Each structure stands twice: as C-alpha cells, then as structure tokens.
Amino acid sequence: MHQRRILYIIAIGLIAFLVLNYNDMSQQDNLPVITREEILNDFQKESGEIWVNFPGNFSGTSGDLFYVGKQVADQPVTTVYKIYSNETGNLAYGVHDQWDNVKLPENRFETYHLVKGDWEKSRK
C-alpha cells in the first residue's frame, strides 16, 4: 500500500511538471523578439572597422545583451546594448554600457564583422 502512494505522488508531480513546462514554452513562443538580422541591418551603414558579438544564449527578447565593437583611434571600444520593452510594448534596444580598450574574445561569442558593407560571420 505504501508503494502505491509513492507512485501516485510521483505521477502527480510528473504531470504537474509537464503542464507547467508546457505553459512556459507556449508563453515564450508568443514573446516579441529582435532578430540578429535586424540588429546587423541597423549597424550596416557604420563606417570603419566594426563587429557585433552575440552571446550563445541570445534569443532577442527583453533583457538580452549584445555587444558592438569599433576601432576608435587605434583602440577597441565595445558598446553594450540591452533589449527592452518600450511604453507601447514593442522591443527596442539602447546603450547599456561602454567599455574602452576592450575587445571581447570571438571564440566565446557569435561574432560578425562588417567587411565592405556586408556582414561576415567569424569562423574562429
């Protein structure tokens, strides 16, 4: 009799977990996103040496960060951008921080370099 109760508790816990997990997944599917392509298009008209770093877990939702680097006076400058939800509920991004003399390691990010007006993904 004691084993049957344990099985019922496990079954109820498993069902509850699956229901909650399904609800979280369906809510995430409805969230607005800003895609990598949209961000890259926004920075495509920049001049000089420029690169964009996306973290591996970048989803384009509110709260995500991405990094834009430039060479300024022979020194790298990395600008941190944060995606946020504006007053109308749409997503936008703005400057969150700026780091002088910092270039993020390409092997830890999905990195794109602007070369002659086109974005090239780094293969490092």
Short mmCIF file of C-alpha atoms in Angstrom, two decimals:
data_model
loop_
_atom_site.label_atom_id
_atom_site.label_comp_id
_atom_site.label_asym_id
_atom_site.label_seq_id
_atom_site.Cartn_x
_atom_site.Cartn_y
_atom_site.Cartn_z
CA MET A 1 0.00 0.00 0.00
CA HIS A 2 2.85 2.38 0.82
CA GLN A 3 4.44 1.86 -2.63
CA ARG A 4 1.20 2.74 -4.38
CA ARG A 5 1.07 6.13 -2.61
CA ILE A 6 4.62 6.88 -3.68
CA LEU A 7 3.76 6.02 -7.30
CA TYR A 8 0.71 8.31 -7.17
CA ILE A 9 2.77 11.16 -5.77
CA ILE A 10 5.42 10.69 -8.46
CA ALA A 11 2.76 10.56 -11.20
CA ILE A 12 1.04 13.72 -9.94
CA GLY A 13 4.39 15.51 -9.68
CA LEU A 14 5.34 14.48 -13.21
CA ILE A 15 2.02 15.64 -14.65
CA ALA A 16 2.29 18.97 -12.82
CA PHE A 17 5.84 19.46 -14.11
CA LEU A 18 4.79 18.73 -17.71
CA VAL A 19 1.80 21.08 -17.54
CA LEU A 20 3.85 23.94 -16.09
CA ASN A 21 6.69 23.38 -18.54
CA TYR A 22 4.27 23.36 -21.49
CA ASN A 23 2.72 26.65 -20.34
CA ASP A 24 6.16 28.30 -20.04
CA MET A 25 7.14 27.11 -23.51
CA SER A 26 3.93 28.36 -25.12
CA GLN A 27 4.32 31.76 -23.43
CA GLN A 28 7.89 32.08 -24.73
CA ASP A 29 6.71 31.40 -28.29
CA ASN A 30 4.43 34.45 -28.12
CA LEU A 31 7.11 36.88 -26.92
CA PRO A 32 8.28 39.55 -29.37
CA VAL A 33 11.90 39.29 -30.47
CA ILE A 34 14.54 41.36 -32.22
CA THR A 35 16.48 39.10 -34.56
CA ARG A 36 20.22 39.15 -35.20
CA GLU A 37 19.48 40.17 -38.78
CA GLU A 38 17.54 43.25 -37.65
CA ILE A 39 20.39 44.31 -35.40
CA LEU A 40 23.01 43.71 -38.08
CA ASN A 41 20.96 45.71 -40.59
CA ASP A 42 20.80 48.63 -38.15
CA PHE A 43 24.61 48.76 -37.92
CA GLN A 44 25.33 48.01 -41.58
CA LYS A 45 25.78 51.67 -42.56
CA GLU A 46 28.52 52.24 -39.98
CA SER A 47 31.96 53.07 -41.30
CA GLY A 48 35.34 51.82 -40.21
CA GLU A 49 36.17 48.57 -38.50
CA ILE A 50 33.09 47.26 -36.68
CA TRP A 51 31.99 43.93 -35.24
CA VAL A 52 28.95 42.63 -33.38
CA ASN A 53 29.10 39.93 -30.67
CA PHE A 54 26.03 37.89 -29.70
CA PRO A 55 26.17 35.63 -26.63
CA GLY A 56 25.48 31.96 -27.26
CA ASN A 57 22.14 32.16 -25.43
CA PHE A 58 20.96 35.28 -27.31
CA SER A 59 17.23 35.00 -28.00
CA GLY A 60 16.40 38.60 -28.91
CA THR A 61 13.93 39.05 -26.06
CA SER A 62 13.70 41.78 -23.44
CA GLY A 63 16.71 41.78 -21.14
CA ASP A 64 19.16 40.27 -23.67
CA LEU A 65 22.51 41.95 -24.25
CA PHE A 66 24.64 42.20 -27.37
CA TYR A 67 27.93 43.98 -27.97
CA VAL A 68 29.09 46.28 -30.78
CA GLY A 69 32.79 46.92 -31.14
CA LYS A 70 34.62 49.63 -33.10
CA GLN A 71 38.18 50.74 -33.56
CA VAL A 72 38.46 54.31 -32.30
CA ALA A 73 41.88 55.98 -32.51
CA ASP A 74 43.57 52.55 -32.82
CA GLN A 75 41.85 51.32 -29.64
CA PRO A 76 38.89 48.95 -29.43
CA VAL A 77 35.71 50.31 -27.85
CA THR A 78 32.89 47.91 -27.00
CA THR A 79 29.38 49.27 -26.53
CA VAL A 80 26.92 47.08 -24.63
CA TYR A 81 23.31 47.23 -25.84
CA LYS A 82 20.33 45.93 -23.90
CA ILE A 83 16.98 44.95 -25.40
CA TYR A 84 13.98 46.35 -23.53
CA SER A 85 10.23 46.66 -23.92
CA ASN A 86 9.19 50.27 -24.55
CA GLU A 87 5.97 52.03 -23.49
CA THR A 88 4.00 50.63 -26.43
CA GLY A 89 5.05 47.06 -25.66
CA ASN A 90 7.40 46.85 -28.65
CA LEU A 91 11.00 45.81 -28.28
CA ALA A 92 13.83 48.26 -28.75
CA TYR A 93 17.45 48.43 -27.67
CA GLY A 94 19.65 51.09 -26.21
CA VAL A 95 23.14 51.67 -24.91
CA HIS A 96 23.61 49.95 -21.57
CA ASP A 97 27.36 50.49 -21.05
CA GLN A 98 30.59 51.29 -22.88
CA TRP A 99 33.98 49.73 -22.35
CA ASP A 100 37.10 51.48 -23.64
CA ASN A 101 40.10 49.36 -24.68
CA VAL A 102 38.03 46.14 -24.57
CA LYS A 103 37.57 43.68 -27.41
CA LEU A 104 35.59 40.58 -26.49
CA PRO A 105 37.06 37.17 -27.40
CA GLU A 106 35.48 35.92 -30.61
CA ASN A 107 35.60 32.27 -29.57
CA ARG A 108 33.07 32.94 -26.77
CA PHE A 109 30.51 34.75 -28.94
CA GLU A 110 28.80 34.56 -32.29
CA THR A 111 30.77 37.35 -33.94
CA TYR A 112 30.06 39.22 -37.17
CA HIS A 113 32.50 41.61 -38.87
CA LEU A 114 31.43 44.33 -41.28
CA VAL A 115 33.57 43.90 -44.40
CA LYS A 116 32.93 46.18 -47.39
CA GLY A 117 29.30 46.74 -46.38
CA ASP A 118 28.48 43.06 -45.77
CA TRP A 119 28.45 41.06 -42.56
CA GLU A 120 30.76 38.07 -42.35
CA LYS A 121 30.42 35.57 -39.53
CA SER A 122 33.70 34.83 -37.78
CA ARG A 123 34.85 31.22 -38.11
CA LYS A 124 37.09 31.19 -35.04
#
